[in-house]
mmCIF file of C-alpha atoms in Angstrom:
data_model
loop_
_atom_site.group_PDB
_atom_site.id
_atom_site.type_symbol
_atom_site.label_atom_id
_atom_site.label_comp_id
_atom_site.label_asym_id
_atom_site.label_seq_id
_atom_site.Cartn_x
_atom_site.Cartn_y
_atom_site.Cartn_z
ATOM 1 C CA MET N 1 -8.225 20.032 -14.705
ATOM 2 C CA ARG N 2 -6.395 19.875 -11.453
ATOM 3 C CA TYR N 3 -3.472 22.168 -10.253
ATOM 4 C CA GLY N 4 -1.429 21.765 -7.169
ATOM 5 C CA VAL N 5 -2.292 25.194 -5.661
ATOM 6 C CA LYS N 6 -4.229 26.659 -2.789
ATOM 7 C CA ALA N 7 -7.983 26.287 -3.009
ATOM 8 C CA ALA N 8 -8.228 30.184 -2.546
ATOM 9 C CA VAL N 9 -6.394 30.752 -6.266
ATOM 10 C CA LEU N 10 -7.630 27.529 -7.965
ATOM 11 C CA ALA N 11 -10.495 29.239 -9.727
ATOM 12 C CA ALA N 12 -8.238 32.176 -10.700
ATOM 13 C CA VAL N 13 -5.538 29.955 -11.976
ATOM 14 C CA LEU N 14 -7.911 27.859 -14.025
ATOM 15 C CA MET N 15 -9.602 30.810 -15.584
ATOM 16 C CA ALA N 16 -6.423 32.653 -16.481
ATOM 17 C CA ASN N 17 -5.228 29.285 -18.038
ATOM 18 C CA SER N 18 -8.178 29.043 -20.345
ATOM 19 C CA ALA N 19 -8.293 32.666 -21.160
ATOM 20 C CA GLN N 20 -4.530 32.496 -22.303
ATOM 21 C CA ALA N 21 -5.360 29.454 -24.582
ATOM 22 C CA ALA N 22 -8.423 31.010 -25.913
ATOM 23 C CA GLU N 23 -6.631 34.229 -26.696
ATOM 24 C CA ARG N 24 -3.823 32.326 -28.806
ATOM 25 C CA PRO N 25 -4.992 31.590 -32.240
ATOM 26 C CA SER N 26 -5.295 28.262 -33.994
ATOM 27 C CA ALA N 27 -3.803 27.317 -37.389
ATOM 28 C CA ARG N 28 -7.189 28.138 -39.019
ATOM 29 C CA ASP N 29 -7.196 31.520 -37.249
ATOM 30 C CA LEU N 30 -3.880 32.224 -39.260
ATOM 31 C CA GLY N 31 -5.249 30.818 -42.596
ATOM 32 C CA VAL N 32 -3.473 27.284 -42.330
ATOM 33 C CA ALA N 33 -6.049 24.674 -43.048
ATOM 34 C CA PRO N 34 -4.123 21.520 -44.405
ATOM 35 C CA GLY N 35 -5.712 19.392 -46.951
ATOM 36 C CA VAL N 36 -9.015 19.362 -48.869
ATOM 37 C CA PHE N 37 -11.501 17.932 -46.498
ATOM 38 C CA ALA N 38 -13.555 20.086 -43.857
ATOM 39 C CA PRO N 39 -12.975 19.438 -40.333
ATOM 40 C CA GLY N 40 -15.895 18.393 -37.958
ATOM 41 C CA PRO N 41 -17.944 20.775 -35.644
ATOM 42 C CA ALA N 42 -15.112 20.854 -32.896
ATOM 43 C CA ASN N 43 -12.111 20.187 -35.014
ATOM 44 C CA ALA N 44 -11.066 17.473 -32.671
ATOM 45 C CA ILE N 45 -10.886 13.959 -32.215
ATOM 46 C CA THR N 46 -14.133 14.026 -30.317
ATOM 47 C CA ASP N 47 -15.818 14.733 -33.613
ATOM 48 C CA VAL N 48 -15.872 10.836 -33.951
ATOM 49 C CA ALA N 49 -19.034 10.053 -32.183
ATOM 50 C CA GLY N 50 -18.825 8.579 -28.674
ATOM 51 C CA VAL N 51 -15.073 9.738 -28.134
ATOM 52 C CA LYS N 52 -14.356 11.400 -25.092
ATOM 53 C CA VAL N 53 -11.159 13.399 -23.681
ATOM 54 C CA GLY N 54 -10.351 14.228 -20.023
ATOM 55 C CA GLN N 55 -7.346 16.213 -18.955
ATOM 56 C CA VAL N 56 -5.706 16.930 -15.475
ATOM 57 C CA THR N 57 -2.727 19.516 -15.405
ATOM 58 C CA ARG N 58 -0.218 19.474 -12.501
ATOM 59 C CA ILE N 59 1.529 23.062 -12.175
ATOM 60 C CA GLU N 60 2.998 23.026 -8.751
ATOM 61 C CA GLY N 61 5.669 25.098 -7.163
ATOM 62 C CA ALA N 62 8.944 25.844 -9.074
ATOM 63 C CA ASP N 63 9.329 22.706 -11.177
ATOM 64 C CA VAL N 64 6.300 20.591 -11.482
ATOM 65 C CA ARG N 65 4.787 20.971 -14.968
ATOM 66 C CA THR N 66 3.304 17.858 -16.121
ATOM 67 C CA GLY N 67 -0.272 16.018 -16.542
ATOM 68 C CA VAL N 68 -2.592 13.561 -17.832
ATOM 69 C CA THR N 69 -4.618 13.144 -21.028
ATOM 70 C CA ALA N 70 -7.288 10.324 -21.398
ATOM 71 C CA ILE N 71 -8.884 9.366 -24.562
ATOM 72 C CA LEU N 72 -12.053 6.919 -24.093
ATOM 73 C CA PRO N 73 -13.049 5.546 -27.541
ATOM 74 C CA HIS N 74 -16.724 5.098 -26.359
ATOM 75 C CA GLY N 75 -18.717 5.635 -23.043
ATOM 76 C CA GLY N 76 -19.235 1.876 -22.439
ATOM 77 C CA ASN N 77 -17.416 -0.930 -20.687
ATOM 78 C CA LEU N 78 -14.301 -1.084 -23.097
ATOM 79 C CA PHE N 79 -13.047 -4.411 -21.659
ATOM 80 C CA GLN N 80 -16.268 -5.897 -22.687
ATOM 81 C CA ASP N 81 -16.870 -4.121 -25.833
ATOM 82 C CA LYS N 82 -13.327 -3.843 -27.147
ATOM 83 C CA VAL N 83 -12.511 -1.785 -30.357
ATOM 84 C CA PRO N 84 -10.366 -2.700 -33.040
ATOM 85 C CA ALA N 85 -7.011 -1.143 -33.256
ATOM 86 C CA GLY N 86 -3.589 -0.873 -35.100
ATOM 87 C CA VAL N 87 -0.242 0.449 -33.885
ATOM 88 C CA ALA N 88 2.421 1.958 -35.926
ATOM 89 C CA VAL N 89 5.964 2.871 -35.143
ATOM 90 C CA ALA N 90 8.228 5.277 -36.835
ATOM 91 C CA ASN N 91 11.210 5.160 -34.133
ATOM 92 C CA GLY N 92 10.729 3.108 -31.191
ATOM 93 C CA PHE N 93 12.307 5.078 -28.317
ATOM 94 C CA GLY N 94 9.632 4.849 -26.048
ATOM 95 C CA LYS N 95 7.666 3.422 -23.356
ATOM 96 C CA LEU N 96 4.253 2.597 -24.879
ATOM 97 C CA THR N 97 2.563 -0.234 -22.777
ATOM 98 C CA GLY N 98 0.152 -2.774 -24.257
ATOM 99 C CA THR N 99 1.697 -2.522 -27.568
ATOM 100 C CA THR N 100 2.565 -6.266 -28.273
ATOM 101 C CA GLN N 101 -1.176 -7.332 -27.348
ATOM 102 C CA ILE N 102 -2.621 -4.670 -29.728
ATOM 103 C CA LEU N 103 -0.329 -6.129 -32.611
ATOM 104 C CA GLU N 104 -1.150 -9.643 -31.751
ATOM 105 C CA LEU N 105 -4.871 -9.317 -31.113
ATOM 106 C CA GLY N 106 -5.817 -6.256 -32.958
ATOM 107 C CA GLU N 107 -7.943 -4.700 -30.170
ATOM 108 C CA ILE N 108 -7.965 -2.041 -27.306
ATOM 109 C CA GLU N 109 -9.603 -3.033 -24.119
ATOM 110 C CA THR N 110 -9.012 0.151 -21.974
ATOM 111 C CA PRO N 111 -8.925 3.756 -22.506
ATOM 112 C CA ILE N 112 -5.665 5.262 -23.759
ATOM 113 C CA VAL N 113 -3.863 7.302 -21.244
ATOM 114 C CA LEU N 114 -0.961 9.734 -22.057
ATOM 115 C CA THR N 115 1.585 11.364 -19.504
ATOM 116 C CA ASN N 116 5.080 11.752 -18.999
ATOM 117 C CA THR N 117 7.915 9.022 -19.344
ATOM 118 C CA LEU N 118 8.542 8.158 -15.710
ATOM 119 C CA SER N 119 4.721 8.118 -14.759
ATOM 120 C CA VAL N 120 3.805 5.455 -17.213
ATOM 121 C CA TRP N 121 3.715 2.650 -14.853
ATOM 122 C CA ARG N 122 1.852 4.514 -12.078
ATOM 123 C CA ALA N 123 -0.708 5.576 -14.840
ATOM 124 C CA ALA N 124 -0.955 1.935 -15.907
ATOM 125 C CA ASP N 125 -1.705 0.630 -12.261
ATOM 126 C CA ALA N 126 -4.471 3.405 -12.071
ATOM 127 C CA LEU N 127 -5.826 2.237 -15.344
ATOM 128 C CA VAL N 128 -6.041 -1.302 -13.951
ATOM 129 C CA THR N 129 -7.895 -0.007 -11.154
ATOM 130 C CA TRP N 130 -10.189 1.699 -13.342
ATOM 131 C CA THR N 131 -10.892 -1.282 -15.554
ATOM 132 C CA LEU N 132 -11.579 -3.712 -12.785
ATOM 133 C CA GLY N 133 -13.830 -1.257 -11.037
ATOM 134 C CA GLN N 134 -16.164 -1.051 -13.985
ATOM 135 C CA PRO N 135 -19.661 -2.971 -13.722
ATOM 136 C CA GLY N 136 -19.435 -6.191 -15.445
ATOM 137 C CA ASN N 137 -15.715 -6.771 -14.722
ATOM 138 C CA GLU N 138 -16.062 -8.370 -11.448
ATOM 139 C CA GLN N 139 -14.412 -11.609 -12.817
ATOM 140 C CA VAL N 140 -11.533 -9.973 -14.969
ATOM 141 C CA ARG N 141 -8.184 -11.309 -13.892
ATOM 142 C CA SER N 142 -5.956 -10.047 -16.740
ATOM 143 C CA VAL N 143 -6.175 -6.670 -18.415
ATOM 144 C CA ASN N 144 -3.873 -4.759 -21.245
ATOM 145 C CA VAL N 145 -3.847 -1.347 -20.399
ATOM 146 C CA VAL N 146 -2.551 1.355 -23.119
ATOM 147 C CA VAL N 147 -0.363 4.074 -21.804
ATOM 148 C CA GLY N 148 1.662 6.261 -23.977
ATOM 149 C CA GLU N 149 4.246 8.993 -23.031
ATOM 150 C CA THR N 150 6.771 11.648 -23.897
ATOM 151 C CA ASN N 151 9.567 12.893 -21.815
ATOM 152 C CA ASP N 152 8.657 16.419 -20.364
ATOM 153 C CA GLY N 153 11.964 16.342 -18.071
ATOM 154 C CA TYR N 154 13.096 19.890 -19.585
ATOM 155 C CA LEU N 155 10.277 21.830 -17.814
ATOM 156 C CA ASN N 156 9.075 19.319 -15.443
ATOM 157 C CA ASN N 157 11.085 17.601 -12.754
ATOM 158 C CA ILE N 158 10.215 14.418 -13.995
ATOM 159 C CA ARG N 159 12.225 12.702 -11.022
ATOM 160 C CA LYS N 160 9.532 13.761 -8.592
ATOM 161 C CA ARG N 161 7.025 11.461 -10.381
ATOM 162 C CA ALA N 162 4.321 13.841 -9.439
ATOM 163 C CA ILE N 163 1.302 12.132 -11.288
ATOM 164 C CA THR N 164 -0.754 10.348 -8.788
ATOM 165 C CA ALA N 165 -3.248 7.383 -9.410
ATOM 166 C CA GLU N 166 -6.012 9.984 -8.449
ATOM 167 C CA ASP N 167 -4.869 12.091 -11.330
ATOM 168 C CA VAL N 168 -5.312 9.474 -13.824
ATOM 169 C CA LEU N 169 -8.727 8.483 -12.419
ATOM 170 C CA GLU N 170 -9.763 12.086 -12.395
ATOM 171 C CA ALA N 171 -8.799 12.318 -16.058
ATOM 172 C CA LEU N 172 -10.985 9.312 -16.765
ATOM 173 C CA ARG N 173 -13.806 10.433 -14.823
ATOM 174 C CA SER N 174 -13.714 13.751 -16.477
ATOM 175 C CA ALA N 175 -13.566 12.766 -20.034
ATOM 176 C CA LYS N 176 -16.234 14.501 -22.182
ATOM 177 C CA PRO N 177 -17.229 14.862 -25.737
ATOM 178 C CA GLY N 178 -17.034 18.333 -27.546
ATOM 179 C CA PRO N 179 -14.179 20.778 -27.782
ATOM 180 C CA VAL N 180 -10.666 19.807 -26.629
ATOM 181 C CA GLU N 181 -8.475 21.987 -24.609
ATOM 182 C CA GLN N 182 -5.056 22.455 -26.510
ATOM 183 C CA GLY N 183 -1.666 23.575 -25.909
ATOM 184 C CA ALA N 184 0.208 23.560 -22.366
ATOM 185 C CA VAL N 185 -2.519 21.232 -20.717
ATOM 186 C CA GLY N 186 -2.767 17.577 -19.673
ATOM 187 C CA ALA N 187 0.082 15.410 -20.687
ATOM 188 C CA GLY N 188 1.214 18.444 -22.841
ATOM 189 C CA THR N 189 1.865 20.845 -19.867
ATOM 190 C CA GLY N 190 5.565 20.261 -19.855
ATOM 191 C CA THR N 191 6.535 19.281 -23.421
ATOM 192 C CA MET N 192 8.516 21.175 -26.085
ATOM 193 C CA ALA N 193 8.496 20.855 -29.888
ATOM 194 C CA PHE N 194 11.138 22.485 -32.301
ATOM 195 C CA ASP N 195 12.643 24.394 -29.323
ATOM 196 C CA TRP N 196 9.177 26.084 -28.828
ATOM 197 C CA LYS N 197 6.343 25.139 -26.229
ATOM 198 C CA GLY N 198 4.762 22.093 -27.486
ATOM 199 C CA GLY N 199 1.530 20.162 -25.952
ATOM 200 C CA ILE N 200 -1.799 18.435 -26.726
ATOM 201 C CA GLY N 201 -3.258 19.240 -30.294
ATOM 202 C CA SER N 202 -6.149 18.088 -31.972
ATOM 203 C CA SER N 203 -7.927 18.075 -35.339
ATOM 204 C CA SER N 204 -10.458 16.179 -37.372
ATOM 205 C CA ARG N 205 -11.561 15.725 -41.010
ATOM 206 C CA VAL N 206 -15.086 14.671 -42.478
ATOM 207 C CA LEU N 207 -15.165 12.695 -45.745
ATOM 208 C CA PRO N 208 -17.931 13.737 -48.235
ATOM 209 C CA ALA N 209 -20.871 11.672 -48.450
ATOM 210 C CA ALA N 210 -19.780 10.422 -51.759
ATOM 211 C CA LEU N 211 -16.524 8.855 -50.101
ATOM 212 C CA GLY N 212 -18.587 7.325 -47.118
ATOM 213 C CA GLY N 213 -19.096 10.433 -44.876
ATOM 214 C CA TYR N 214 -16.801 9.121 -42.339
ATOM 215 C CA THR N 215 -14.892 11.164 -39.714
ATOM 216 C CA VAL N 216 -11.271 10.792 -38.774
ATOM 217 C CA GLY N 217 -10.036 12.618 -35.371
ATOM 218 C CA VAL N 218 -6.650 12.899 -34.086
ATOM 219 C CA LEU N 219 -4.983 13.951 -30.920
ATOM 220 C CA VAL N 220 -1.240 14.601 -30.311
ATOM 221 C CA GLN N 221 1.236 14.898 -27.690
ATOM 222 C CA SER N 222 4.070 16.825 -29.476
ATOM 223 C CA ASN N 223 7.433 16.867 -27.750
ATOM 224 C CA TYR N 224 9.671 16.369 -30.691
ATOM 225 C CA GLY N 225 12.080 18.239 -32.936
ATOM 226 C CA GLY N 226 13.702 19.042 -36.380
ATOM 227 C CA THR N 227 12.872 21.971 -38.586
ATOM 228 C CA LEU N 228 9.462 23.463 -38.016
ATOM 229 C CA ALA N 229 7.540 23.945 -41.332
ATOM 230 C CA VAL N 230 3.943 25.102 -41.325
ATOM 231 C CA ASP N 231 1.934 24.504 -44.475
ATOM 232 C CA GLY N 232 5.283 24.259 -46.366
ATOM 233 C CA ASP N 233 6.865 27.538 -44.983
ATOM 234 C CA PRO N 234 10.220 26.811 -43.284
ATOM 235 C CA VAL N 235 9.436 28.797 -40.202
ATOM 236 C CA GLY N 236 12.404 27.156 -38.195
ATOM 237 C CA ARG N 237 14.807 27.827 -40.827
ATOM 238 C CA ARG N 238 13.770 31.378 -41.247
ATOM 239 C CA SER N 239 13.852 31.757 -37.237
ATOM 240 C CA GLY N 240 17.319 30.169 -36.943
ATOM 241 C CA ARG N 241 15.798 27.550 -34.700
ATOM 242 C CA TYR N 242 16.284 24.302 -36.069
ATOM 243 C CA TYR N 243 18.072 20.907 -35.811
ATOM 244 C CA LEU N 244 21.893 20.800 -36.888
ATOM 245 C CA HIS N 245 21.760 24.638 -37.415
ATOM 246 C CA GLU N 246 25.170 25.129 -36.010
ATOM 247 C CA HIS N 247 26.530 22.986 -38.811
ATOM 248 C CA ALA N 248 24.781 24.692 -41.417
ATOM 249 C CA PRO N 249 26.783 26.717 -44.195
ATOM 250 C CA ALA N 250 25.721 29.915 -42.512
ATOM 251 C CA PRO N 251 25.152 29.028 -38.718
ATOM 252 C CA GLY N 252 23.189 31.337 -36.544
ATOM 253 C CA GLY N 253 23.996 32.513 -33.260
ATOM 254 C CA ALA N 254 21.264 30.386 -31.394
ATOM 255 C CA PRO N 255 22.427 27.501 -29.189
ATOM 256 C CA PRO N 256 22.094 23.868 -30.748
ATOM 257 C CA SER N 257 18.697 22.703 -31.140
ATOM 258 C CA VAL N 258 17.728 19.438 -29.251
ATOM 259 C CA ALA N 259 15.512 17.230 -31.657
ATOM 260 C CA ASP N 260 15.220 14.251 -29.393
ATOM 261 C CA GLY N 261 11.839 13.652 -27.788
ATOM 262 C CA SER N 262 8.586 11.978 -28.709
ATOM 263 C CA ILE N 263 5.117 12.216 -30.340
ATOM 264 C CA MET N 264 2.047 10.245 -29.470
ATOM 265 C CA ILE N 265 -0.449 10.335 -32.177
ATOM 266 C CA VAL N 266 -3.890 8.803 -31.283
ATOM 267 C CA ILE N 267 -6.332 8.352 -34.174
ATOM 268 C CA ALA N 268 -10.092 7.639 -33.970
ATOM 269 C CA THR N 269 -12.435 7.035 -36.776
ATOM 270 C CA ASP N 270 -16.152 5.653 -37.315
ATOM 271 C CA ALA N 271 -15.233 4.048 -40.425
ATOM 272 C CA PRO N 272 -15.715 0.368 -40.053
ATOM 273 C CA LEU N 273 -11.864 -0.953 -40.411
ATOM 274 C CA SER N 274 -10.205 -4.219 -39.554
ATOM 275 C CA ASP N 275 -7.243 -3.964 -37.274
ATOM 276 C CA ARG N 276 -5.009 -4.565 -40.212
ATOM 277 C CA ASN N 277 -6.458 -1.438 -42.025
ATOM 278 C CA LEU N 278 -6.197 0.510 -38.792
ATOM 279 C CA GLU N 279 -2.622 -0.198 -38.540
ATOM 280 C CA ARG N 280 -2.214 1.112 -42.093
ATOM 281 C CA LEU N 281 -4.236 4.192 -41.060
ATOM 282 C CA ALA N 282 -1.959 4.740 -38.309
ATOM 283 C CA LYS N 283 1.095 4.495 -40.579
ATOM 284 C CA ARG N 284 -0.136 7.296 -42.927
ATOM 285 C CA SER N 285 -0.206 9.645 -39.824
ATOM 286 C CA PHE N 286 3.339 9.982 -40.351
ATOM 287 C CA ALA N 287 3.017 11.761 -43.561
ATOM 288 C CA GLY N 288 1.438 14.518 -41.675
ATOM 289 C CA LEU N 289 4.244 14.453 -39.054
ATOM 290 C CA ALA N 290 6.897 14.644 -41.765
ATOM 291 C CA ARG N 291 5.516 17.728 -43.201
ATOM 292 C CA THR N 292 5.932 19.631 -39.939
ATOM 293 C CA GLY N 293 9.533 19.074 -40.323
ATOM 294 C CA SER N 294 10.049 16.234 -37.734
ATOM 295 C CA ALA N 295 13.727 14.853 -37.674
ATOM 296 C CA PHE N 296 12.645 11.336 -36.695
ATOM 297 C CA THR N 297 15.831 11.217 -34.503
ATOM 298 C CA ASN N 298 17.283 8.177 -32.790
ATOM 299 C CA GLY N 299 16.093 9.576 -29.411
ATOM 300 C CA SER N 300 12.624 10.014 -30.588
ATOM 301 C CA GLY N 301 9.621 7.813 -29.942
ATOM 302 C CA ASP N 302 7.144 8.290 -32.671
ATOM 303 C CA TYR N 303 4.067 6.187 -31.987
ATOM 304 C CA ALA N 304 0.495 6.323 -33.731
ATOM 305 C CA ILE N 305 -2.558 4.338 -32.459
ATOM 306 C CA ALA N 306 -5.601 4.188 -34.592
ATOM 307 C CA PHE N 307 -9.051 2.650 -33.451
ATOM 308 C CA SER N 308 -12.509 2.318 -34.806
ATOM 309 C CA THR N 309 -15.693 3.208 -32.987
ATOM 310 C CA ALA N 310 -18.055 1.811 -35.500
ATOM 311 C CA ASP N 311 -20.466 -0.626 -33.890
ATOM 312 C CA GLN N 312 -20.420 -3.166 -36.667
ATOM 313 C CA VAL N 313 -16.591 -3.867 -35.743
ATOM 314 C CA ARG N 314 -16.897 -3.632 -32.130
ATOM 315 C CA ARG N 315 -15.358 -6.816 -30.200
ATOM 316 C CA THR N 316 -18.523 -7.581 -28.293
ATOM 317 C CA PRO N 317 -18.737 -10.683 -25.814
ATOM 318 C CA ALA N 318 -20.913 -12.343 -28.312
ATOM 319 C CA ARG N 319 -18.664 -11.701 -31.359
ATOM 320 C CA ARG N 320 -15.654 -13.128 -29.322
ATOM 321 C CA ARG N 321 -17.594 -16.312 -28.486
ATOM 322 C CA ALA N 322 -18.527 -17.544 -31.872
ATOM 323 C CA THR N 323 -17.586 -17.076 -35.611
ATOM 324 C CA SER N 324 -19.013 -13.746 -36.742
ATOM 325 C CA THR N 325 -19.174 -11.485 -39.836
ATOM 326 C CA THR N 326 -17.829 -8.004 -39.368
ATOM 327 C CA ALA N 327 -17.904 -5.010 -41.901
ATOM 328 C CA ASP N 328 -14.319 -3.915 -43.443
ATOM 329 C CA ILE N 329 -13.938 -1.049 -46.029
ATOM 330 C CA PRO N 330 -11.972 -2.544 -49.002
ATOM 331 C CA ASN N 331 -8.582 -1.724 -49.580
ATOM 332 C CA ASP N 332 -9.471 0.221 -52.677
ATOM 333 C CA GLN N 333 -11.500 2.599 -50.788
ATOM 334 C CA LEU N 334 -9.074 3.579 -47.885
ATOM 335 C CA SER N 335 -7.150 6.335 -49.777
ATOM 336 C CA PRO N 336 -9.327 9.262 -48.665
ATOM 337 C CA LEU N 337 -8.942 8.011 -44.979
ATOM 338 C CA PHE N 338 -5.394 8.025 -45.570
ATOM 339 C CA VAL N 339 -5.396 11.515 -46.810
ATOM 340 C CA ALA N 340 -7.729 12.682 -43.949
ATOM 341 C CA VAL N 341 -5.557 11.260 -41.187
ATOM 342 C CA ALA N 342 -2.254 12.972 -42.479
ATOM 343 C CA ASP N 343 -3.979 16.068 -42.852
ATOM 344 C CA ALA N 344 -5.665 16.194 -39.466
ATOM 345 C CA THR N 345 -2.236 15.109 -37.786
ATOM 346 C CA GLU N 346 -0.467 17.888 -39.428
ATOM 347 C CA GLU N 347 -3.078 20.479 -38.084
ATOM 348 C CA ALA N 348 -3.090 18.846 -34.739
ATOM 349 C CA ILE N 349 0.374 19.345 -34.355
ATOM 350 C CA TYR N 350 0.191 22.953 -35.589
ATOM 351 C CA ASP N 351 -2.325 23.721 -32.848
ATOM 352 C CA SER N 352 -0.264 22.014 -30.192
ATOM 353 C CA LEU N 353 2.357 24.586 -30.799
ATOM 354 C CA LEU N 354 0.068 27.690 -31.463
ATOM 355 C CA LYS N 355 -2.312 27.158 -28.498
ATOM 356 C CA ALA N 356 0.393 26.663 -25.920
ATOM 357 C CA ARG N 357 1.329 29.451 -23.645
ATOM 358 C CA THR N 358 4.984 30.130 -22.387
ATOM 359 C CA ILE N 359 5.824 28.006 -19.460
ATOM 360 C CA GLU N 360 8.550 28.741 -16.876
ATOM 361 C CA SER N 361 10.266 26.304 -14.646
ATOM 362 C CA ARG N 362 13.491 25.175 -12.785
ATOM 363 C CA ASP N 363 15.912 22.349 -13.918
ATOM 364 C CA LEU N 364 17.097 19.615 -11.834
ATOM 365 C CA ASP N 365 19.832 22.043 -10.722
ATOM 366 C CA GLY N 366 17.399 24.749 -9.696
ATOM 367 C CA LYS N 367 18.434 27.016 -12.589
ATOM 368 C CA PRO N 368 15.482 28.773 -14.438
ATOM 369 C CA VAL N 369 14.285 27.204 -17.868
ATOM 370 C CA ARG N 370 11.606 28.505 -20.219
ATOM 371 C CA GLY N 371 9.619 26.960 -22.712
ATOM 372 C CA GLU N 372 8.681 29.942 -25.103
ATOM 373 C CA ALA N 373 5.375 29.834 -26.906
ATOM 374 C CA LEU N 374 5.625 29.854 -30.724
ATOM 375 C CA ASP N 375 5.132 33.472 -32.009
ATOM 376 C CA PRO N 376 1.835 33.521 -34.312
ATOM 377 C CA GLY N 377 3.632 36.303 -36.041
ATOM 378 C CA LEU N 378 5.960 33.986 -37.649
ATOM 379 C CA ILE N 379 3.490 32.168 -39.418
ATOM 380 C CA ARG N 380 2.977 33.555 -42.824
ATOM 381 C CA ARG N 381 -0.851 34.180 -43.233
ATOM 382 C CA ARG N 382 -2.449 33.016 -46.470
#
């Protein structure tokens, strides 16, 4: 991760940030484990073999609170060995680049980068630089980059457009398998969810051997609102912090809740799926989003991107040159994967809140603003 602080205190800030995230409980620490399937070893999108995640966090001065999160479907040349993919949109108030080509061709040819709304185009340009620089791409003249976003303008001075090309390239270069840091990091540094501090969250589910043994991993960038529910418990309503509470029969004294925002949901699986069925898988992630209490407001951009890492469905140069046969799980066997993606999405969102620490900043007028971390004590233990 990269912080805009003097070198003398960089290590201290980094260690303190990691320690705070480690000290905060996950949903499972509190007895909240949605669904019937077990997670993978890291309980993260990186449990899908080959997937890597890299993050850069920018915390500078009084008002820069933002970052970059990069997801690499595999460690090779993605432009040459493309992966099948599908996109689903619950509400389209967003700036997700590359969507139409994914819908048209059913494939992804670059890593997926997440950042803030006004940094999408700078991130896209950096992703072009990354792709053109990969060995084997010397003759590439067109590339469809995939960059998603949410608006972190409450805690971050988004007008400064602090994200640089080097931030994006560093996130790509630093991507690795294994545990994924969650909470107020990377593209989730300045985000809010349900009037609490949101952020990056990740979870996975592994199907039993009898159902194929496939893994589904999810990473979210949460920045939306509604009425928070955790494992069915109406935490937001009990806390008096929920969308439209001021119009409820017995309104509380809290200020009006802001439910506009967005969420990016990135889904990986090693199940051999066609782009058509990956789109169907992406749509099912919204079931997990709904369980958390999302209001799906007019001002929210709710997007899901799903891709398969399975070797037998990868769009290699040889397969793109001639007719070929690829594997595809039949429709009648997809339901367990649908269940897995909904459950992993739900848990990833909980962890994006629970692992986030409180972030303080300044608004555009210089007034103090605060993204308060969700109190784990509000979660009813099972």
